[in-house]
Amino acid sequence: MSAVLATLNLGIESTGPWTDVGRSGIDKRPVAHRVTARTWGLEGDLIANPKVHGGPNKAVYAFAREDAVFWERELAREIRPGNFGENFSTLGLDITGAEVGEQWVVGDAVFEVIRARKPCRVFAGFWDVPDLIKRFIAHGAPGAYLRVLKEGDVGAGDRIEVIRRPGHGVTIGLMLKALTTERHLLPRFLDAPEMLPKHHEKARQWLAAQQPTESATR
């Protein structure tokens, strides 16, 4: 089965006590028209809090519909495309196994897998599942944030072609574990030159913290 963009989803305004700035764009809905992917995000997508969402390193969020099936069974309810806050709902693509630095062609645009999604209280509040953060991390299929390497139009039904896979093995699934429950994996970040500098720094700080102090070795 070829990988495909099942739906393209844009945010609409949501409000609730769980929002950080009084409103949120986490509720994304499928659109039928084609959309231009810019370096800062998708045209028409609502970014309510640009301090933590959107921008070059979180331009697009992709989540596999295959991974949504787990949550529909887990919560015994329908989870529509866009309900994870994702812009791209994909089919036939192993996003958890995608490597940092992997590149995809979708429509006329080129994207780079850059980081795993860490769930937040806004996500838990939107779903009204208080322990969602813990459960989402434990399941380990977080979806991926993408950079836009080449701007262009994208739309539902577009084929997704993986045109580069670095081969270092630092996957989205590994990245989530390293940032949350398995910190000993942080040094693996240094195997991925495409990773953001701040994540390389996390790896170096962890390694430095493991070195015995001068007083401890006397």
PDB file of C-alpha atoms in Angstrom, residues 1-216:
ATOM      1  CA  MET A   1       0.000   0.000   0.000  1.00  0.00           C
ATOM      2  CA  SER A   2       1.359   3.398  -0.973  1.00  0.00           C
ATOM      3  CA  ALA A   3       1.465   6.047   1.720  1.00  0.00           C
ATOM      4  CA  VAL A   4      -1.133   8.739   1.263  1.00  0.00           C
ATOM      5  CA  LEU A   5      -2.328  11.932   2.900  1.00  0.00           C
ATOM      6  CA  ALA A   6      -5.776  10.736   3.967  1.00  0.00           C
ATOM      7  CA  THR A   7      -6.978  14.153   5.132  1.00  0.00           C
ATOM      8  CA  LEU A   8      -5.474  17.609   5.436  1.00  0.00           C
ATOM      9  CA  ASN A   9      -6.710  19.317   8.606  1.00  0.00           C
ATOM     10  CA  LEU A  10      -6.752  22.981   9.646  1.00  0.00           C
ATOM     11  CA  GLY A  11      -7.396  24.351  13.110  1.00  0.00           C
ATOM     12  CA  ILE A  12     -10.526  26.096  14.278  1.00  0.00           C
ATOM     13  CA  GLU A  13     -10.789  28.073  17.492  1.00  0.00           C
ATOM     14  CA  SER A  14     -11.541  26.156  20.688  1.00  0.00           C
ATOM     15  CA  THR A  15     -11.856  27.554  24.180  1.00  0.00           C
ATOM     16  CA  GLY A  16     -11.814  25.960  27.596  1.00  0.00           C
ATOM     17  CA  PRO A  17     -10.135  26.054  31.007  1.00  0.00           C
ATOM     18  CA  TRP A  18      -7.403  23.777  29.595  1.00  0.00           C
ATOM     19  CA  THR A  19      -6.159  26.369  27.100  1.00  0.00           C
ATOM     20  CA  ASP A  20      -2.923  28.230  27.778  1.00  0.00           C
ATOM     21  CA  VAL A  21      -3.887  31.580  26.253  1.00  0.00           C
ATOM     22  CA  GLY A  22      -7.697  31.436  26.384  1.00  0.00           C
ATOM     23  CA  ARG A  23      -8.075  29.738  23.026  1.00  0.00           C
ATOM     24  CA  SER A  24      -6.516  26.891  21.093  1.00  0.00           C
ATOM     25  CA  GLY A  25      -6.166  25.598  17.549  1.00  0.00           C
ATOM     26  CA  ILE A  26      -5.847  21.953  18.597  1.00  0.00           C
ATOM     27  CA  ASP A  27      -9.256  21.136  17.108  1.00  0.00           C
ATOM     28  CA  LYS A  28      -8.387  20.591  13.461  1.00  0.00           C
ATOM     29  CA  ARG A  29     -10.915  19.699  10.780  1.00  0.00           C
ATOM     30  CA  PRO A  30     -10.445  18.144   7.318  1.00  0.00           C
ATOM     31  CA  VAL A  31     -10.653  20.536   4.379  1.00  0.00           C
ATOM     32  CA  ALA A  32     -11.358  19.647   0.760  1.00  0.00           C
ATOM     33  CA  HIS A  33      -9.265  22.378  -0.864  1.00  0.00           C
ATOM     34  CA  ARG A  34      -5.533  22.401  -1.438  1.00  0.00           C
ATOM     35  CA  VAL A  35      -3.401  24.431   0.962  1.00  0.00           C
ATOM     36  CA  THR A  36       0.008  26.021   0.592  1.00  0.00           C
ATOM     37  CA  ALA A  37       2.668  24.763   2.987  1.00  0.00           C
ATOM     38  CA  ARG A  38       4.932  27.618   4.048  1.00  0.00           C
ATOM     39  CA  THR A  39       8.106  27.441   6.129  1.00  0.00           C
ATOM     40  CA  TRP A  40       6.109  28.659   9.155  1.00  0.00           C
ATOM     41  CA  GLY A  41       3.117  26.341   8.645  1.00  0.00           C
ATOM     42  CA  LEU A  42       0.006  25.744   6.561  1.00  0.00           C
ATOM     43  CA  GLU A  43      -1.926  28.696   5.235  1.00  0.00           C
ATOM     44  CA  GLY A  44      -5.261  28.946   7.042  1.00  0.00           C
ATOM     45  CA  ASP A  45      -4.194  26.897  10.081  1.00  0.00           C
ATOM     46  CA  LEU A  46      -5.011  28.509  13.427  1.00  0.00           C
ATOM     47  CA  ILE A  47      -1.981  28.827  15.709  1.00  0.00           C
ATOM     48  CA  ALA A  48      -3.291  30.296  18.957  1.00  0.00           C
ATOM     49  CA  ASN A  49      -0.035  30.194  20.914  1.00  0.00           C
ATOM     50  CA  PRO A  50       2.939  30.716  18.580  1.00  0.00           C
ATOM     51  CA  LYS A  51       5.374  30.422  21.492  1.00  0.00           C
ATOM     52  CA  VAL A  52       4.855  26.659  21.574  1.00  0.00           C
ATOM     53  CA  HIS A  53       3.165  25.824  18.256  1.00  0.00           C
ATOM     54  CA  GLY A  54       3.845  26.530  14.624  1.00  0.00           C
ATOM     55  CA  GLY A  55       7.010  28.081  13.272  1.00  0.00           C
ATOM     56  CA  PRO A  56       9.758  26.468  11.189  1.00  0.00           C
ATOM     57  CA  ASN A  57      10.386  23.536  13.541  1.00  0.00           C
ATOM     58  CA  LYS A  58       6.708  22.724  14.140  1.00  0.00           C
ATOM     59  CA  ALA A  59       5.291  23.789  10.810  1.00  0.00           C
ATOM     60  CA  VAL A  60       3.165  20.678  10.296  1.00  0.00           C
ATOM     61  CA  TYR A  61       2.120  17.879  12.641  1.00  0.00           C
ATOM     62  CA  ALA A  62       1.556  14.430  11.138  1.00  0.00           C
ATOM     63  CA  PHE A  63      -0.250  11.495  12.761  1.00  0.00           C
ATOM     64  CA  ALA A  64      -1.024   8.069  11.316  1.00  0.00           C
ATOM     65  CA  ARG A  65      -4.621   6.920  11.172  1.00  0.00           C
ATOM     66  CA  GLU A  66      -3.368   3.413  11.945  1.00  0.00           C
ATOM     67  CA  ASP A  67      -2.232   4.741  15.345  1.00  0.00           C
ATOM     68  CA  ALA A  68      -5.603   6.403  15.899  1.00  0.00           C
ATOM     69  CA  VAL A  69      -7.236   2.958  15.874  1.00  0.00           C
ATOM     70  CA  PHE A  70      -5.519   2.095  19.172  1.00  0.00           C
ATOM     71  CA  TRP A  71      -7.070   5.111  20.886  1.00  0.00           C
ATOM     72  CA  GLU A  72     -10.515   4.434  19.476  1.00  0.00           C
ATOM     73  CA  ARG A  73     -10.351   0.987  21.048  1.00  0.00           C
ATOM     74  CA  GLU A  74      -8.713   2.237  24.253  1.00  0.00           C
ATOM     75  CA  LEU A  75     -11.323   4.947  24.846  1.00  0.00           C
ATOM     76  CA  ALA A  76     -14.253   3.210  23.128  1.00  0.00           C
ATOM     77  CA  ARG A  77     -15.090   6.240  21.040  1.00  0.00           C
ATOM     78  CA  GLU A  78     -14.596   7.592  17.554  1.00  0.00           C
ATOM     79  CA  ILE A  79     -11.567   9.823  17.051  1.00  0.00           C
ATOM     80  CA  ARG A  80     -11.949  11.812  13.860  1.00  0.00           C
ATOM     81  CA  PRO A  81      -9.056  12.948  11.652  1.00  0.00           C
ATOM     82  CA  GLY A  82      -7.618  16.102  13.168  1.00  0.00           C
ATOM     83  CA  ASN A  83      -8.592  15.212  16.743  1.00  0.00           C
ATOM     84  CA  PHE A  84      -4.958  14.643  17.681  1.00  0.00           C
ATOM     85  CA  GLY A  85      -4.313  18.209  16.599  1.00  0.00           C
ATOM     86  CA  GLU A  86      -2.655  16.884  13.453  1.00  0.00           C
ATOM     87  CA  ASN A  87      -2.489  18.686  10.132  1.00  0.00           C
ATOM     88  CA  PHE A  88      -1.681  15.518   8.200  1.00  0.00           C
ATOM     89  CA  SER A  89      -3.691  12.354   8.831  1.00  0.00           C
ATOM     90  CA  THR A  90      -1.740   9.674   6.975  1.00  0.00           C
ATOM     91  CA  LEU A  91      -2.334   6.124   5.796  1.00  0.00           C
ATOM     92  CA  GLY A  92       0.335   3.553   4.986  1.00  0.00           C
ATOM     93  CA  LEU A  93       3.189   5.407   6.699  1.00  0.00           C
ATOM     94  CA  ASP A  94       5.068   4.287   9.826  1.00  0.00           C
ATOM     95  CA  ILE A  95       5.512   7.653  11.524  1.00  0.00           C
ATOM     96  CA  THR A  96       6.738   6.189  14.819  1.00  0.00           C
ATOM     97  CA  GLY A  97       9.505   4.446  12.883  1.00  0.00           C
ATOM     98  CA  ALA A  98      10.382   7.515  10.822  1.00  0.00           C
ATOM     99  CA  GLU A  99      13.900   8.819  11.402  1.00  0.00           C
ATOM    100  CA  VAL A 100      14.751  12.372  12.356  1.00  0.00           C
ATOM    101  CA  GLY A 101      15.901  13.972   9.113  1.00  0.00           C
ATOM    102  CA  GLU A 102      13.724  11.739   6.939  1.00  0.00           C
ATOM    103  CA  GLN A 103      12.273  13.649   3.996  1.00  0.00           C
ATOM    104  CA  TRP A 104       8.849  13.289   2.412  1.00  0.00           C
ATOM    105  CA  VAL A 105       7.397  14.651  -0.795  1.00  0.00           C
ATOM    106  CA  VAL A 106       3.709  15.476  -0.436  1.00  0.00           C
ATOM    107  CA  GLY A 107       2.024  17.240  -3.329  1.00  0.00           C
ATOM    108  CA  ASP A 108       4.308  20.028  -4.489  1.00  0.00           C
ATOM    109  CA  ALA A 109       6.085  20.397  -1.144  1.00  0.00           C
ATOM    110  CA  VAL A 110       9.006  18.673   0.592  1.00  0.00           C
ATOM    111  CA  PHE A 111       8.977  18.051   4.342  1.00  0.00           C
ATOM    112  CA  GLU A 112      11.567  16.908   6.882  1.00  0.00           C
ATOM    113  CA  VAL A 113      10.767  14.892   9.996  1.00  0.00           C
ATOM    114  CA  ILE A 114      12.304  16.938  12.810  1.00  0.00           C
ATOM    115  CA  ARG A 115      10.911  15.942  16.223  1.00  0.00           C
ATOM    116  CA  ALA A 116       8.447  13.835  18.185  1.00  0.00           C
ATOM    117  CA  ARG A 117       5.330  15.362  19.677  1.00  0.00           C
ATOM    118  CA  LYS A 118       5.287  15.518  23.482  1.00  0.00           C
ATOM    119  CA  PRO A 119       1.697  15.591  24.736  1.00  0.00           C
ATOM    120  CA  CYS A 120       0.573  18.522  26.867  1.00  0.00           C
ATOM    121  CA  ARG A 121      -2.275  19.421  29.211  1.00  0.00           C
ATOM    122  CA  VAL A 122      -4.099  21.194  26.355  1.00  0.00           C
ATOM    123  CA  PHE A 123      -4.303  17.868  24.527  1.00  0.00           C
ATOM    124  CA  ALA A 124      -5.541  16.080  27.660  1.00  0.00           C
ATOM    125  CA  GLY A 125      -8.086  18.819  28.308  1.00  0.00           C
ATOM    126  CA  PHE A 126      -9.355  18.829  24.738  1.00  0.00           C
ATOM    127  CA  TRP A 127     -10.016  15.084  24.967  1.00  0.00           C
ATOM    128  CA  ASP A 128     -11.227  15.333  28.574  1.00  0.00           C
ATOM    129  CA  VAL A 129      -8.954  12.439  29.563  1.00  0.00           C
ATOM    130  CA  PRO A 130      -7.060  13.569  32.695  1.00  0.00           C
ATOM    131  CA  ASP A 131      -4.333  10.909  32.510  1.00  0.00           C
ATOM    132  CA  LEU A 132      -3.885  11.153  28.744  1.00  0.00           C
ATOM    133  CA  ILE A 133      -0.325  12.494  28.893  1.00  0.00           C
ATOM    134  CA  LYS A 134       0.920   9.461  30.813  1.00  0.00           C
ATOM    135  CA  ARG A 135      -1.020   7.037  28.635  1.00  0.00           C
ATOM    136  CA  PHE A 136       0.030   8.694  25.380  1.00  0.00           C
ATOM    137  CA  ILE A 137       3.707   8.526  26.347  1.00  0.00           C
ATOM    138  CA  ALA A 138       3.365   4.902  27.458  1.00  0.00           C
ATOM    139  CA  HIS A 139       1.804   3.909  24.133  1.00  0.00           C
ATOM    140  CA  GLY A 140       4.739   5.481  22.341  1.00  0.00           C
ATOM    141  CA  ALA A 141       3.237   6.534  19.003  1.00  0.00           C
ATOM    142  CA  PRO A 142       3.425  10.348  19.216  1.00  0.00           C
ATOM    143  CA  GLY A 143       3.290  11.480  15.621  1.00  0.00           C
ATOM    144  CA  ALA A 144       5.918  13.807  14.176  1.00  0.00           C
ATOM    145  CA  TYR A 145       6.482  17.492  13.614  1.00  0.00           C
ATOM    146  CA  LEU A 146       7.725  18.400  10.153  1.00  0.00           C
ATOM    147  CA  ARG A 147       9.787  21.202   8.694  1.00  0.00           C
ATOM    148  CA  VAL A 148       8.949  22.554   5.260  1.00  0.00           C
ATOM    149  CA  LEU A 149      12.042  22.280   3.079  1.00  0.00           C
ATOM    150  CA  LYS A 150      10.261  23.281  -0.109  1.00  0.00           C
ATOM    151  CA  GLU A 151       7.056  25.281  -0.074  1.00  0.00           C
ATOM    152  CA  GLY A 152       4.165  24.072  -2.185  1.00  0.00           C
ATOM    153  CA  ASP A 153       0.522  23.060  -2.345  1.00  0.00           C
ATOM    154  CA  VAL A 154      -0.748  19.924  -0.605  1.00  0.00           C
ATOM    155  CA  GLY A 155      -4.140  18.300  -0.355  1.00  0.00           C
ATOM    156  CA  ALA A 156      -6.057  15.200   0.704  1.00  0.00           C
ATOM    157  CA  GLY A 157      -5.309  12.223  -1.493  1.00  0.00           C
ATOM    158  CA  ASP A 158      -1.729  13.254  -2.264  1.00  0.00           C
ATOM    159  CA  ARG A 159       0.802  10.429  -2.316  1.00  0.00           C
ATOM    160  CA  ILE A 160       3.524  10.573   0.350  1.00  0.00           C
ATOM    161  CA  GLU A 161       6.922   9.559  -0.977  1.00  0.00           C
ATOM    162  CA  VAL A 162       9.864   9.054   1.368  1.00  0.00           C
ATOM    163  CA  ILE A 163      12.828  10.412  -0.617  1.00  0.00           C
ATOM    164  CA  ARG A 164      15.501  10.342   2.104  1.00  0.00           C
ATOM    165  CA  ARG A 165      16.073   8.129   5.137  1.00  0.00           C
ATOM    166  CA  PRO A 166      19.315   8.986   6.979  1.00  0.00           C
ATOM    167  CA  GLY A 167      19.971   5.480   8.335  1.00  0.00           C
ATOM    168  CA  HIS A 168      21.118   6.495  11.837  1.00  0.00           C
ATOM    169  CA  GLY A 169      18.159   4.774  13.508  1.00  0.00           C
ATOM    170  CA  VAL A 170      17.107   7.719  15.654  1.00  0.00           C
ATOM    171  CA  THR A 171      13.371   7.365  15.174  1.00  0.00           C
ATOM    172  CA  ILE A 172      10.415   9.364  16.386  1.00  0.00           C
ATOM    173  CA  GLY A 173       9.560   6.536  18.795  1.00  0.00           C
ATOM    174  CA  LEU A 174      13.087   6.503  20.226  1.00  0.00           C
ATOM    175  CA  MET A 175      13.069  10.284  20.560  1.00  0.00           C
ATOM    176  CA  LEU A 176       9.876  10.263  22.638  1.00  0.00           C
ATOM    177  CA  LYS A 177      11.295   7.620  24.977  1.00  0.00           C
ATOM    178  CA  ALA A 178      14.549   9.536  25.389  1.00  0.00           C
ATOM    179  CA  LEU A 179      12.737  12.767  26.255  1.00  0.00           C
ATOM    180  CA  THR A 180      10.393  11.117  28.740  1.00  0.00           C
ATOM    181  CA  THR A 181      10.815   7.674  30.293  1.00  0.00           C
ATOM    182  CA  GLU A 182      14.184   6.382  29.032  1.00  0.00           C
ATOM    183  CA  ARG A 183      16.647   9.219  29.464  1.00  0.00           C
ATOM    184  CA  HIS A 184      19.610   6.889  28.982  1.00  0.00           C
ATOM    185  CA  LEU A 185      18.724   6.986  25.277  1.00  0.00           C
ATOM    186  CA  LEU A 186      19.509  10.711  25.027  1.00  0.00           C
ATOM    187  CA  PRO A 187      23.082  10.181  23.759  1.00  0.00           C
ATOM    188  CA  ARG A 188      21.593   8.570  20.636  1.00  0.00           C
ATOM    189  CA  PHE A 189      20.531  12.072  19.605  1.00  0.00           C
ATOM    190  CA  LEU A 190      24.157  12.792  18.761  1.00  0.00           C
ATOM    191  CA  ASP A 191      23.957  10.148  16.017  1.00  0.00           C
ATOM    192  CA  ALA A 192      21.438  12.339  14.180  1.00  0.00           C
ATOM    193  CA  PRO A 193      23.077  15.494  12.793  1.00  0.00           C
ATOM    194  CA  GLU A 194      19.682  16.662  11.509  1.00  0.00           C
ATOM    195  CA  MET A 195      18.310  16.981  15.037  1.00  0.00           C
ATOM    196  CA  LEU A 196      17.706  20.423  16.537  1.00  0.00           C
ATOM    197  CA  PRO A 197      20.681  21.885  18.450  1.00  0.00           C
ATOM    198  CA  LYS A 198      18.667  22.074  21.670  1.00  0.00           C
ATOM    199  CA  HIS A 199      18.156  18.311  21.573  1.00  0.00           C
ATOM    200  CA  HIS A 200      21.852  17.705  20.966  1.00  0.00           C
ATOM    201  CA  GLU A 201      22.487  19.891  24.003  1.00  0.00           C
ATOM    202  CA  LYS A 202      20.136  17.748  26.108  1.00  0.00           C
ATOM    203  CA  ALA A 203      22.214  14.732  25.128  1.00  0.00           C
ATOM    204  CA  ARG A 204      25.481  16.446  26.057  1.00  0.00           C
ATOM    205  CA  GLN A 205      24.088  17.598  29.397  1.00  0.00           C
ATOM    206  CA  TRP A 206      22.964  14.050  30.218  1.00  0.00           C
ATOM    207  CA  LEU A 207      26.385  12.662  29.342  1.00  0.00           C
ATOM    208  CA  ALA A 208      28.115  15.331  31.440  1.00  0.00           C
ATOM    209  CA  ALA A 209      25.896  14.488  34.407  1.00  0.00           C
ATOM    210  CA  GLN A 210      27.009  10.849  34.223  1.00  0.00           C
ATOM    211  CA  GLN A 211      30.700  11.721  34.592  1.00  0.00           C
ATOM    212  CA  PRO A 212      32.030  11.231  38.133  1.00  0.00           C
ATOM    213  CA  THR A 213      32.995  14.437  39.886  1.00  0.00           C
ATOM    214  CA  GLU A 214      36.597  15.028  40.874  1.00  0.00           C
ATOM    215  CA  SER A 215      35.780  14.628  44.580  1.00  0.00           C
ATOM    216  CA  ALA A 216      33.959  11.347  43.975  1.00  0.00           C
TER     217      ALA A 216
END
